[in-house]
Amino acid sequence: MQALSPIIWHAVESGKIVTALQTDEQAGLSSSEVSERQKQHGPNELPEDKHKPLWRVFASQFASPLIYILFVAAVISFAMGHASDAVVILIVVLINALIGAVQEGRAEHSMMALRKLSALKVRIVRDGKESVIEARELVPGDILLLGAGDQVGADARLLEAAALEATEAELTGESLPVVKSTELVPDDAGLGDRRNMIYSGTHLTAGRGRAVVVATGLQTEVGKIASMTTSAEQPKTPLEVRLKQFGNWLVVASIVLFVLLLGFGLMRGIPFVTIFMVSISQMVSMVPEGLPVAMTIALAVGMQRMARRGAIVRRLAAVETLGSTSIICSDKTGTLTKNEMTVTRLILPDGRQVEATGAGYSPEGRLHASGQDLSAKDDAALRSLLEAITLCNDANLVAPEGEETRWRPLGDPTEAALLTVAHKGSVEPGTLLQHWPRHAEIPFDSAEKMMATQHGHGGRHRILFKGAPEKLLTLCDPATLDLDQVQQTAEELATQALRVLAVAEIHDVPLDVEAGFEPWRGRLSFLGLLGQMDPPREEVKAAVAECLEAGIRPVMVTGDHKATGLAIATELGIARPGDIAVDSAELEAMSEGELRGSLDRISVFARVHPAQKLRIVKAFQSQKQVVAMTGDGVNDAPALAAADVGVAMGITGTEVAKGAAKIVITDDNFATIVKAIEEGRLVYQNLKKVVLFLFATSIDEVAILLLALLCGYPLPLAAVQILWINIVTEGAVTVNLIMEGLEGDEMRRQPTPKNEQLITGAMLQRLVLMVSTAVVAVFGFFLWRQASGAPFALVQTETFTLVAVTQWFNVLNCRSALKSSISFDILRNRWLVGGLILGNALHILVIYNASMNRIFHTVPIPLADVALLGLIGSSVLWIEEIRKWRARRRLDQGAGSA
Ligand code: ATP
């Protein structure tokens, strides 16, 4: 390819650009040329945000008040001649930083993987064939096919533009859409005025078009603005904020306890350094340093699990909000149904009802009426209808290739199905399109629910219209149809769960694209109706039942007819007996109060205008519901952004919708949203397990120390031992509680209230039980051992070990609120098993290694005592097992009597 730099893309005829870029406007580049150019230009991407180097991740672990306190403590103990304590503190700080860095690395790693999943896809033509590729593979000379809602993948010059509009706020700051056209622009025009260009990173908001890529990667306009590449930080999620508040509260509590311990200790005559170190260690152990990391990992792991199940999270907050979702407003087509359209019925203007046989997009099948086969060749009315739906159509059918056995739709399935039925009636699109090329069009949009195309041949014009019957029939000349009759037939088709389209035409008048549909009112000739079947997805019925059990109400929000929607909603179990469907006109007529009053009974919103979706979301939110709303189009963006969880469709969704949504589901399937909710609930549950564990373990140590001081005993734990337990023993397991898998009953509970306290009443009861058992066991043991006359160093080491053992059993307790920890399959959480093994190994080292003994003031424990410690420590497990057993029994009895 020759050097292209001197060309000013917006000021040169498109034909010249196509030649200069050595491409073909219709067929695009050849595959061999593409690989050549990819080598030359590199991938079409901007350099990624710099990866935080490992040493910085590690260094950042030291930037916390907890660590500052520890450093101060180390300095003080060193100054007072306790060098070994100072060393321990430093070791502990180091281990803490290591654990923190590894965890953060893990979180970062999963985030990166997820970012890759949401790669931008674009529609192009290469080797004469349409296909969808990742935008990073684009090269100059590629031919782009553009539609409303697309994000532009590279800088390109327009070759065709039909009512095409783009928002370029990202580049020009102008937030209103600009109309695009193919006309030449003066060469000194600014970015915002180059109407015949589209730029990477901007969005198309309306229309359709075709363009040739002129710049990729760093050569694009956005590539030139380096600052745009740094991605925005994710804001803190509500739960993160609550956790932070909880953490702050604990810090205050720990300072109070610090003062108390120090005061009591000094009053009891304990040397200042000893009591000061113990109090500091205790204060440090109260600070839940594991919590923020646990939170990040919980969200990251939740995101990963969701991605594996088909839901890609774009905003972290969605992970937790999903768990509280109580209403899912779902699109119908493609989400609840398969979006595999088959035209099964055609109604001709003379009232004849034509049946179409065959299924899927394969053009095999026949058309028949009253037992007689029909063909466009010898039936003029049928021919006009089939020709109209073939011409007024942007889709394509792809014949099976290679391994494939089925015909595939390319473009809108609703339109592809029209091509299939036209084939069945012997209308062949290729020759027809050659004969009647398209000259102008008003593209389909889901607000108008209609489209029109103008075709010309030998000085004659044909304007063809198709769209929703209520809309299109009002444009028809009453003389060409029996309006009541046709409307009634359309209604009947809809009641049979069919999607209905009306078709009309007018000859030899030009189409004024700007004027829209209004000028045609009462002027068109009616050509017929079509009924399309779109079977529900198989897995949706079960997913709907699961939602209902989980206290979540699914609601259908469809662009389709009320009767079609209600028929399908009833079949799927979304509409219960007595429920109603409301269409856009009825919705419009309702006051806010009326709408809110009827929300409980409305299970289908039909013919919904995208702007009304926002009203529906707000109405549900005003009833304190947490709303998930699906969407795919440009106009859905405000509703997606306003919903608690905006869900965009991965396949049919526009980039604009994806940008506004909090999650994207890769298979457009309703069942996937339900799976994501299940994972969201798990994340929240696991976090609560961590909070419970951290809280329980901090309180029992404080209680033991305070008890010993109040009762006049020596301190049961040395300062370094307290630090070790809190940072090493706990650090090795806490975060791994987050990795707990599904317990299986997540979807049998009600959604978590939006602002639920972190520590609920039920958790508090468990906490009291766990703490009191541990305190009785440990303090009781300490008293008994003291009385037995054993050397104090051994008593302290054994008490220290017992505290560690009770924590290991407690972590098992925290894995489930109901299920037994003994039968529950712990091997499923390999992270936790690994953490427990690591904790045990380190503890053995501290007890049996001579140098460690010196540093940690420990002595080796006789093996017989180890067994005893294990037995006593396990009491926390047995007591909690009894509580769980009783709780399960109560639940069963409750279920039995219900
Ligand atoms: P849902 O919201 O349930 O997914 P939808 O998004 O498929 O429904 P729209 O695409 O807005 O809803 O379609 C609404 C109506 O517009 C259809 O019932 C049909 O009558 C008409 N329609 C759909 N597609 C086309 C098209 N390509 N050309 C003309 N009319 C169409």
Tab-separated table of C-alpha atoms in Angstrom, residues 188-324:
chain	number	residue	atom	x	y	z
A	188	ASP	CA	-10.078	22.891	7.040
A	189	ALA	CA	-13.206	21.602	8.817
A	190	GLY	CA	-12.759	20.823	12.529
A	191	LEU	CA	-13.335	17.367	13.934
A	192	GLY	CA	-16.920	18.113	14.909
A	193	ASP	CA	-17.795	19.330	11.396
A	194	ARG	CA	-16.444	16.388	9.459
A	195	ARG	CA	-19.868	14.968	8.735
A	196	ASN	CA	-18.581	12.317	6.357
A	197	MET	CA	-16.225	10.776	8.899
A	198	ILE	CA	-16.863	8.579	11.906
A	199	TYR	CA	-14.324	8.259	14.690
A	200	SER	CA	-13.134	5.417	16.864
A	201	GLY	CA	-14.717	5.383	20.305
A	202	THR	CA	-17.792	7.413	19.310
A	203	HIS	CA	-21.304	5.959	19.094
A	204	LEU	CA	-23.906	5.785	16.347
A	205	THR	CA	-27.315	6.670	17.679
A	206	ALA	CA	-29.534	6.212	14.637
A	207	GLY	CA	-29.626	5.024	11.061
A	208	ARG	CA	-27.472	2.738	8.998
A	209	GLY	CA	-24.330	3.121	6.947
A	210	ARG	CA	-21.191	1.762	5.342
A	211	ALA	CA	-17.682	3.134	5.715
A	212	VAL	CA	-14.090	2.442	4.850
A	213	VAL	CA	-11.526	2.339	7.660
A	214	VAL	CA	-8.816	4.974	7.188
A	215	ALA	CA	-6.945	4.850	10.494
A	216	THR	CA	-6.492	2.341	13.279
A	217	GLY	CA	-4.791	2.134	16.679
A	218	LEU	CA	-2.639	5.093	17.603
A	219	GLN	CA	-3.297	6.742	14.228
A	220	THR	CA	-6.949	7.358	15.135
A	221	GLU	CA	-8.098	10.667	16.577
A	222	VAL	CA	-8.699	9.048	19.946
A	223	GLY	CA	-5.272	7.436	19.778
A	224	LYS	CA	-3.818	10.922	19.492
A	225	ILE	CA	-5.432	11.996	22.735
A	226	ALA	CA	-3.386	10.000	25.195
A	227	SER	CA	-5.313	11.096	28.257
A	228	MET	CA	-8.445	9.358	27.046
A	229	THR	CA	-6.888	5.955	27.380
A	230	THR	CA	-6.666	5.929	31.135
A	231	SER	CA	-9.777	4.142	32.230
A	232	ALA	CA	-11.819	5.565	35.034
A	233	GLU	CA	-11.497	4.047	38.493
A	234	GLN	CA	-14.498	2.051	39.627
A	235	PRO	CA	-16.375	4.001	42.283
A	236	LYS	CA	-16.780	2.362	45.680
A	237	THR	CA	-19.800	0.083	45.891
A	238	PRO	CA	-22.404	0.672	48.618
A	239	LEU	CA	-21.254	-2.442	50.404
A	240	GLU	CA	-17.649	-1.288	50.290
A	241	VAL	CA	-18.779	1.953	51.873
A	242	ARG	CA	-20.662	0.081	54.594
A	243	LEU	CA	-17.697	-2.176	55.224
A	244	LYS	CA	-15.503	0.862	55.542
A	245	GLN	CA	-17.861	2.374	58.106
A	246	PHE	CA	-17.875	-0.915	59.963
A	247	GLY	CA	-14.068	-0.929	59.879
A	248	ASN	CA	-13.905	2.626	61.248
A	249	TRP	CA	-16.215	1.673	64.037
A	250	LEU	CA	-13.936	-1.216	64.942
A	251	VAL	CA	-10.942	1.106	64.977
A	252	VAL	CA	-12.674	3.327	67.535
A	253	ALA	CA	-13.605	0.268	69.605
A	254	SER	CA	-10.023	-0.966	69.461
A	255	ILE	CA	-8.671	2.369	70.716
A	256	VAL	CA	-11.093	2.253	73.654
A	257	LEU	CA	-9.964	-1.297	74.427
A	258	PHE	CA	-6.328	-0.252	74.107
A	259	VAL	CA	-6.833	2.372	76.787
A	260	LEU	CA	-8.754	-0.071	78.999
A	261	LEU	CA	-6.127	-2.808	78.745
A	262	LEU	CA	-3.270	-0.406	79.335
A	263	GLY	CA	-5.051	1.155	82.328
A	264	PHE	CA	-5.921	-2.163	83.948
A	265	GLY	CA	-2.472	-3.545	83.304
A	266	LEU	CA	-0.703	-0.554	84.829
A	267	MET	CA	-3.026	-0.610	87.814
A	268	ARG	CA	-2.123	-4.251	88.302
A	269	GLY	CA	1.546	-3.378	88.292
A	270	ILE	CA	2.448	-5.109	85.009
A	271	PRO	CA	5.640	-3.586	83.543
A	272	PHE	CA	4.856	-0.786	81.095
A	273	VAL	CA	6.586	-2.337	78.072
A	274	THR	CA	4.775	-5.654	78.483
A	275	ILE	CA	1.309	-4.208	78.881
A	276	PHE	CA	1.931	-1.559	76.264
A	277	MET	CA	2.948	-4.209	73.722
A	278	VAL	CA	-0.007	-6.436	74.569
A	279	SER	CA	-2.421	-3.531	74.295
A	280	ILE	CA	-0.954	-2.438	70.979
A	281	SER	CA	-1.090	-5.990	69.635
A	282	GLN	CA	-4.663	-6.293	70.756
A	283	MET	CA	-5.567	-3.032	69.133
A	284	VAL	CA	-3.968	-4.167	65.901
A	285	SER	CA	-5.836	-7.441	66.033
A	286	MET	CA	-9.160	-5.646	66.383
A	287	VAL	CA	-8.580	-3.745	63.173
A	288	PRO	CA	-10.108	-5.902	60.431
A	289	GLU	CA	-7.225	-5.445	58.031
A	290	GLY	CA	-8.372	-8.475	56.040
A	291	LEU	CA	-11.743	-6.946	55.269
A	292	PRO	CA	-11.016	-4.552	52.367
A	293	VAL	CA	-8.951	-7.210	50.615
A	294	ALA	CA	-11.657	-9.769	51.266
A	295	MET	CA	-14.193	-7.390	49.764
A	296	THR	CA	-12.146	-6.820	46.601
A	297	ILE	CA	-11.536	-10.526	46.181
A	298	ALA	CA	-15.194	-11.324	46.860
A	299	LEU	CA	-16.280	-8.967	44.104
A	300	ALA	CA	-13.559	-10.102	41.714
A	301	VAL	CA	-14.254	-13.772	42.299
A	302	GLY	CA	-17.968	-13.102	41.996
A	303	MET	CA	-17.325	-11.376	38.672
A	304	GLN	CA	-15.281	-14.318	37.484
A	305	ARG	CA	-17.902	-16.830	38.442
A	306	MET	CA	-20.573	-14.736	36.756
A	307	ALA	CA	-18.473	-14.475	33.607
A	308	ARG	CA	-18.166	-18.246	33.546
A	309	ARG	CA	-21.935	-18.431	33.655
A	310	GLY	CA	-22.399	-15.889	30.891
A	311	ALA	CA	-22.765	-12.567	32.711
A	312	ILE	CA	-20.032	-9.977	32.342
A	313	VAL	CA	-19.950	-7.374	35.065
A	314	ARG	CA	-19.075	-3.854	33.993
A	315	ARG	CA	-19.655	-2.095	37.288
A	316	LEU	CA	-18.491	-3.789	40.460
A	317	ALA	CA	-21.484	-2.506	42.377
A	318	ALA	CA	-23.696	-4.747	40.258
A	319	VAL	CA	-22.291	-7.864	41.892
A	320	GLU	CA	-23.784	-6.991	45.227
A	321	THR	CA	-26.898	-5.269	43.892
A	322	LEU	CA	-27.740	-8.406	41.939
A	323	GLY	CA	-28.019	-10.236	45.247
A	324	SER	CA	-30.753	-7.842	46.388
